[in-house]
mmCIF file of C-alpha atoms in Angstrom:
data_model
loop_
_atom_site.group_PDB
_atom_site.id
_atom_site.type_symbol
_atom_site.label_atom_id
_atom_site.label_comp_id
_atom_site.label_asym_id
_atom_site.label_seq_id
_atom_site.Cartn_x
_atom_site.Cartn_y
_atom_site.Cartn_z
ATOM 1 C CA MET A 23 0.047 -0.006 0.019
ATOM 2 C CA ALA A 24 1.250 3.438 -0.961
ATOM 3 C CA LEU A 25 1.658 6.260 1.679
ATOM 4 C CA PRO A 26 -0.938 8.880 1.273
ATOM 5 C CA LEU A 27 1.254 11.155 -0.834
ATOM 6 C CA LYS A 28 1.968 11.163 -4.557
ATOM 7 C CA LEU A 29 5.539 12.220 -5.234
ATOM 8 C CA GLU A 30 8.113 11.630 -7.941
ATOM 9 C CA LYS A 31 9.989 8.449 -7.510
ATOM 10 C CA THR A 32 13.468 8.719 -6.015
ATOM 11 C CA HIS A 33 15.846 6.133 -4.472
ATOM 12 C CA LYS A 34 17.230 8.460 -1.711
ATOM 13 C CA THR A 35 15.956 11.141 0.624
ATOM 14 C CA PRO A 36 18.352 14.050 0.098
ATOM 15 C CA GLY A 37 19.665 16.587 2.759
ATOM 16 C CA SER A 38 19.741 14.706 6.024
ATOM 17 C CA MET A 39 22.561 15.363 8.242
ATOM 18 C CA LEU A 40 24.142 13.777 11.321
ATOM 19 C CA ALA A 41 27.280 15.088 13.060
ATOM 20 C CA GLY A 42 27.968 17.195 9.815
ATOM 21 C CA GLU A 43 27.859 14.089 7.563
ATOM 22 C CA THR A 44 25.518 13.924 4.636
ATOM 23 C CA LEU A 45 22.984 10.980 4.980
ATOM 24 C CA ALA A 46 21.205 9.678 1.964
ATOM 25 C CA LEU A 47 18.425 7.385 3.208
ATOM 26 C CA ASP A 48 17.943 4.872 0.433
ATOM 27 C CA LEU A 49 14.783 3.252 -0.637
ATOM 28 C CA SER A 50 16.310 -0.097 -0.376
ATOM 29 C CA GLY A 51 16.559 0.397 3.383
ATOM 30 C CA GLY A 52 20.263 1.106 3.289
ATOM 31 C CA LEU A 53 22.184 4.165 4.294
ATOM 32 C CA TRP A 54 24.390 5.877 1.526
ATOM 33 C CA LEU A 55 27.163 8.026 2.870
ATOM 34 C CA PRO A 56 28.161 9.826 -0.527
ATOM 35 C CA GLU A 57 31.228 11.738 0.873
ATOM 36 C CA HIS A 58 32.751 8.306 1.849
ATOM 37 C CA ARG A 59 31.201 6.114 -0.922
ATOM 38 C CA THR A 60 30.035 3.774 1.775
ATOM 39 C CA LEU A 61 26.816 1.825 1.736
ATOM 40 C CA VAL A 62 25.484 0.794 5.354
ATOM 41 C CA VAL A 63 22.831 -2.131 5.631
ATOM 42 C CA SER A 64 21.642 -3.500 8.889
ATOM 43 C CA ASP A 65 20.031 -6.749 10.230
ATOM 44 C CA LEU A 66 20.282 -8.951 7.080
ATOM 45 C CA HIS A 67 19.379 -11.974 9.164
ATOM 46 C CA LEU A 68 20.758 -14.324 6.465
ATOM 47 C CA GLU A 69 19.654 -18.034 6.744
ATOM 48 C CA LYS A 70 16.777 -17.267 9.235
ATOM 49 C CA GLY A 71 14.558 -19.769 7.606
ATOM 50 C CA SER A 72 17.107 -22.585 7.794
ATOM 51 C CA ALA A 73 17.815 -21.627 11.417
ATOM 52 C CA TYR A 74 14.159 -22.259 12.321
ATOM 53 C CA ALA A 75 14.331 -25.524 10.298
ATOM 54 C CA ALA A 76 17.422 -26.624 12.089
ATOM 55 C CA ARG A 77 16.350 -25.775 15.615
ATOM 56 C CA SER A 78 12.652 -26.558 15.773
ATOM 57 C CA GLY A 79 11.724 -28.369 12.426
ATOM 58 C CA GLN A 80 9.433 -25.241 11.751
ATOM 59 C CA PHE A 81 9.408 -24.930 7.877
ATOM 60 C CA LEU A 82 9.703 -21.365 6.572
ATOM 61 C CA PRO A 83 10.134 -20.826 2.682
ATOM 62 C CA PRO A 84 13.901 -21.191 2.173
ATOM 63 C CA TYR A 85 14.221 -18.146 -0.130
ATOM 64 C CA ASP A 86 14.864 -15.336 2.487
ATOM 65 C CA THR A 87 18.697 -15.326 1.815
ATOM 66 C CA ARG A 88 18.373 -15.148 -1.917
ATOM 67 C CA GLU A 89 15.785 -12.306 -1.662
ATOM 68 C CA THR A 90 17.823 -10.316 0.630
ATOM 69 C CA LEU A 91 20.962 -10.775 -1.311
ATOM 70 C CA ALA A 92 19.103 -9.608 -4.406
ATOM 71 C CA GLY A 93 18.091 -6.462 -2.742
ATOM 72 C CA LEU A 94 21.557 -5.904 -1.605
ATOM 73 C CA HIS A 95 22.836 -6.565 -5.159
ATOM 74 C CA GLU A 96 20.548 -4.051 -6.619
ATOM 75 C CA ALA A 97 21.787 -1.283 -4.231
ATOM 76 C CA VAL A 98 25.400 -2.021 -4.672
ATOM 77 C CA ALA A 99 25.034 -2.214 -8.649
ATOM 78 C CA ARG A 100 23.194 1.129 -8.419
ATOM 79 C CA LEU A 101 25.537 3.072 -5.995
ATOM 80 C CA ASP A 102 28.863 1.240 -6.729
ATOM 81 C CA PRO A 103 30.217 1.838 -3.202
ATOM 82 C CA ALA A 104 33.930 1.626 -2.327
ATOM 83 C CA CYS A 105 32.936 0.050 1.025
ATOM 84 C CA VAL A 106 29.949 -1.874 2.351
ATOM 85 C CA VAL A 107 29.132 -2.083 6.063
ATOM 86 C CA ALA A 108 26.867 -4.912 7.284
ATOM 87 C CA LEU A 109 25.709 -3.476 10.640
ATOM 88 C CA GLY A 110 25.337 -6.536 12.642
ATOM 89 C CA ASP A 111 23.009 -9.667 12.792
ATOM 90 C CA SER A 112 24.050 -10.290 9.174
ATOM 91 C CA PHE A 113 23.371 -13.917 9.865
ATOM 92 C CA HIS A 114 20.478 -15.128 12.098
ATOM 93 C CA ASP A 115 22.947 -17.378 13.979
ATOM 94 C CA ALA A 116 26.503 -18.226 14.218
ATOM 95 C CA GLN A 117 25.972 -21.343 12.142
ATOM 96 C CA GLY A 118 24.353 -19.371 9.275
ATOM 97 C CA PRO A 119 27.598 -19.239 7.032
ATOM 98 C CA ALA A 120 27.870 -22.970 7.058
ATOM 99 C CA ARG A 121 24.234 -23.332 5.784
ATOM 100 C CA LEU A 122 24.658 -20.929 2.782
ATOM 101 C CA ALA A 123 23.901 -22.405 -0.475
ATOM 102 C CA ILE A 124 26.824 -22.445 -2.845
ATOM 103 C CA GLU A 125 25.180 -20.005 -5.119
ATOM 104 C CA ASP A 126 24.488 -17.661 -2.352
ATOM 105 C CA ARG A 127 27.973 -17.765 -0.988
ATOM 106 C CA ALA A 128 29.261 -17.014 -4.580
ATOM 107 C CA LEU A 129 26.930 -14.011 -4.647
ATOM 108 C CA ILE A 130 28.367 -12.700 -1.392
ATOM 109 C CA ALA A 131 31.897 -12.996 -2.838
ATOM 110 C CA ALA A 132 30.957 -11.285 -6.161
ATOM 111 C CA LEU A 133 29.470 -8.459 -4.032
ATOM 112 C CA GLN A 134 32.717 -8.092 -2.070
ATOM 113 C CA GLU A 135 34.979 -8.044 -5.073
ATOM 114 C CA GLY A 136 36.895 -4.872 -5.585
ATOM 115 C CA ARG A 137 35.505 -3.095 -2.386
ATOM 116 C CA ASP A 138 36.114 -2.981 1.228
ATOM 117 C CA TRP A 139 33.547 -5.122 3.132
ATOM 118 C CA VAL A 140 33.171 -4.769 6.944
ATOM 119 C CA TRP A 141 30.859 -7.090 9.131
ATOM 120 C CA ILE A 142 30.065 -5.579 12.291
ATOM 121 C CA SER A 143 29.205 -8.087 15.005
ATOM 122 C CA GLY A 144 25.695 -8.244 16.223
ATOM 123 C CA ASN A 145 23.900 -10.133 19.062
ATOM 124 C CA HIS A 146 22.853 -13.037 16.730
ATOM 125 C CA ASP A 147 26.282 -13.446 14.810
ATOM 126 C CA ARG A 148 28.779 -12.368 17.231
ATOM 127 C CA ALA A 149 30.680 -15.747 16.941
ATOM 128 C CA VAL A 150 31.074 -15.362 13.222
ATOM 129 C CA GLN A 151 34.556 -14.307 12.508
ATOM 130 C CA ASP A 152 35.705 -15.882 9.171
ATOM 131 C CA GLY A 153 34.645 -18.071 6.116
ATOM 132 C CA ILE A 154 32.693 -15.347 4.417
ATOM 133 C CA GLY A 155 35.176 -12.789 3.297
ATOM 134 C CA GLY A 156 35.629 -9.189 4.271
ATOM 135 C CA ARG A 157 36.789 -8.043 7.702
ATOM 136 C CA PHE A 158 35.218 -8.109 11.157
ATOM 137 C CA ALA A 159 34.832 -5.304 13.834
ATOM 138 C CA ASP A 160 32.635 -4.361 16.748
ATOM 139 C CA THR A 161 32.416 -0.781 15.839
ATOM 140 C CA LEU A 162 33.575 1.371 12.863
ATOM 141 C CA ALA A 163 34.436 5.059 12.472
ATOM 142 C CA VAL A 164 33.358 6.479 9.180
ATOM 143 C CA GLY A 165 34.209 10.271 9.167
ATOM 144 C CA ALA A 166 32.425 11.750 12.197
ATOM 145 C CA LEU A 167 29.892 8.778 12.528
ATOM 146 C CA THR A 168 30.400 5.714 14.755
ATOM 147 C CA LEU A 169 28.756 2.494 13.378
ATOM 148 C CA ARG A 170 27.686 -0.253 15.660
ATOM 149 C CA HIS A 171 24.899 -2.799 15.964
ATOM 150 C CA GLU A 172 23.223 -1.845 19.211
ATOM 151 C CA PRO A 173 22.639 1.710 20.282
ATOM 152 C CA ALA A 174 24.757 2.819 23.199
ATOM 153 C CA ASP A 175 23.054 3.435 26.603
ATOM 154 C CA LYS A 176 24.176 7.025 26.465
ATOM 155 C CA PRO A 177 23.681 8.986 23.286
ATOM 156 C CA GLU A 178 26.882 9.472 21.238
ATOM 157 C CA ILE A 179 26.819 12.140 18.617
ATOM 158 C CA GLY A 180 27.034 10.724 15.190
ATOM 159 C CA GLU A 181 25.973 7.193 16.193
ATOM 160 C CA VAL A 182 24.516 4.933 13.499
ATOM 161 C CA ALA A 183 23.013 1.710 14.809
ATOM 162 C CA GLY A 184 20.537 -1.138 14.112
ATOM 163 C CA HIS A 185 19.202 -3.992 16.140
ATOM 164 C CA PHE A 186 15.505 -2.694 16.741
ATOM 165 C CA HIS A 187 14.147 -3.200 13.235
ATOM 166 C CA PRO A 188 12.065 0.017 13.538
ATOM 167 C CA VAL A 189 8.762 0.306 11.754
ATOM 168 C CA GLY A 190 6.357 3.153 11.690
ATOM 169 C CA LYS A 191 2.584 3.137 11.333
ATOM 170 C CA VAL A 192 0.450 6.018 9.965
ATOM 171 C CA ALA A 193 -3.254 6.042 9.913
ATOM 172 C CA MET A 194 -5.046 8.543 7.543
ATOM 173 C CA ARG A 195 -8.315 8.470 5.630
ATOM 174 C CA GLY A 196 -9.518 5.318 7.355
ATOM 175 C CA ARG A 197 -6.357 3.475 6.165
ATOM 176 C CA ALA A 198 -3.418 2.359 8.157
ATOM 177 C CA VAL A 199 0.140 1.823 6.556
ATOM 178 C CA ARG A 200 2.998 0.189 8.495
ATOM 179 C CA ARG A 201 6.458 0.477 6.771
ATOM 180 C CA ARG A 202 10.172 0.006 7.815
ATOM 181 C CA CYS A 203 11.749 3.242 8.619
ATOM 182 C CA PHE A 204 14.895 5.131 9.643
ATOM 183 C CA VAL A 205 14.706 6.778 12.909
ATOM 184 C CA LEU A 206 16.749 10.133 13.364
ATOM 185 C CA ASP A 207 17.312 12.961 15.545
ATOM 186 C CA ALA A 208 20.320 15.457 15.891
ATOM 187 C CA THR A 209 22.435 12.717 17.688
ATOM 188 C CA ARG A 210 21.866 9.313 16.322
ATOM 189 C CA LEU A 211 20.247 7.157 13.612
ATOM 190 C CA VAL A 212 18.683 3.725 14.134
ATOM 191 C CA MET A 213 18.542 1.831 10.662
ATOM 192 C CA PRO A 214 15.701 -0.373 9.452
ATOM 193 C CA ALA A 215 16.142 -4.065 9.097
ATOM 194 C CA PHE A 216 17.282 -4.873 5.498
ATOM 195 C CA GLY A 217 16.446 -8.607 5.634
ATOM 196 C CA SER A 218 13.481 -9.943 4.006
ATOM 197 C CA LEU A 219 12.335 -12.132 6.655
ATOM 198 C CA THR A 220 12.615 -9.752 9.781
ATOM 199 C CA GLY A 221 9.986 -8.503 11.915
ATOM 200 C CA GLY A 222 9.722 -5.047 13.139
ATOM 201 C CA LEU A 223 9.278 -2.862 16.454
ATOM 202 C CA ASN A 224 6.919 0.124 16.192
ATOM 203 C CA VAL A 225 8.677 3.246 16.788
ATOM 204 C CA ARG A 226 6.000 4.359 19.356
ATOM 205 C CA ASP A 227 7.379 1.626 21.692
ATOM 206 C CA LYS A 228 9.096 2.807 24.833
ATOM 207 C CA VAL A 229 12.422 1.706 23.586
ATOM 208 C CA PHE A 230 12.523 4.504 21.091
ATOM 209 C CA ASP A 231 11.327 6.995 23.577
ATOM 210 C CA ASP A 232 14.325 6.026 25.692
ATOM 211 C CA LEU A 233 16.637 6.250 22.727
ATOM 212 C CA PHE A 234 15.160 9.543 21.643
ATOM 213 C CA PRO A 235 14.137 11.520 24.585
ATOM 214 C CA GLY A 236 13.874 14.697 22.698
ATOM 215 C CA GLY A 237 11.748 13.300 19.942
ATOM 216 C CA PHE A 238 12.623 12.051 16.355
ATOM 217 C CA THR A 239 11.591 11.908 12.984
ATOM 218 C CA ALA A 240 10.888 8.550 11.306
ATOM 219 C CA HIS A 241 11.651 8.146 7.643
ATOM 220 C CA LEU A 242 9.131 5.589 6.364
ATOM 221 C CA ILE A 243 10.106 3.583 3.042
ATOM 222 C CA GLY A 244 7.108 3.933 0.994
ATOM 223 C CA ASP A 245 6.282 2.977 -2.515
ATOM 224 C CA GLY A 246 8.868 5.022 -4.524
ATOM 225 C CA ARG A 247 10.000 7.460 -1.857
ATOM 226 C CA VAL A 248 11.179 7.783 1.742
ATOM 227 C CA PHE A 249 8.664 9.764 3.682
ATOM 228 C CA ALA A 250 9.728 11.936 6.782
ATOM 229 C CA ILE A 251 6.968 11.634 9.260
ATOM 230 C CA SER A 252 7.002 13.384 12.690
ATOM 231 C CA ARG A 253 6.545 11.193 15.874
ATOM 232 C CA THR A 254 3.213 12.775 16.662
ATOM 233 C CA MET A 255 1.737 11.555 13.459
ATOM 234 C CA LEU A 256 2.679 7.981 14.096
ATOM 235 C CA THR A 257 0.335 5.657 15.812
ATOM 236 C CA ARG A 258 0.802 2.551 18.042
ATOM 237 C CA GLU A 259 -0.111 -0.912 17.022
#
């Protein structure tokens, strides 16, 4: 469902700033840092479907990894980044890389070719440290920004984090729209989950009040555009 606005299609929301750095909030759910030619994606949760099957026998369609990598391939092909940063929980569990299909492993290697690739450790995949190319870190500084998986307890100017899979809900004209979103104030940015098989936490949850005590703007990923919506226009579940 489209958000209740009719605007020209664009892949990025121009003009957002954090700690003096230019942010382009991409329609894919990634963050483009043009001054550093860096693409940041969060919470891919690759091999989530196979993790459920391995642990509980619960069957989920085994296409989540391929779909997520296809979306990542589109963003990489379009933006041609010098560096890609996967902001934690790139795999649903530490055994995820071992369950990758040969074709998916080859696609990851192709995406990494000719560019720097950084895996930030998350709470789901902290034990993953090799076997999938790239390099590994707990945090990464890019210009004035600090990239990590979980937001710090105390606000740090220029922090970019993931972990919470934020979604925003807007109710207008008798319809409700619920979409993945970026959450931003003058201090920090919380990224949406990039993975195709990830749930979401409503940004009106207390978690976000604690992270953004002065309020925030949610940038909802709509059909053809990223929409900036103030907190007061967002509804609870």
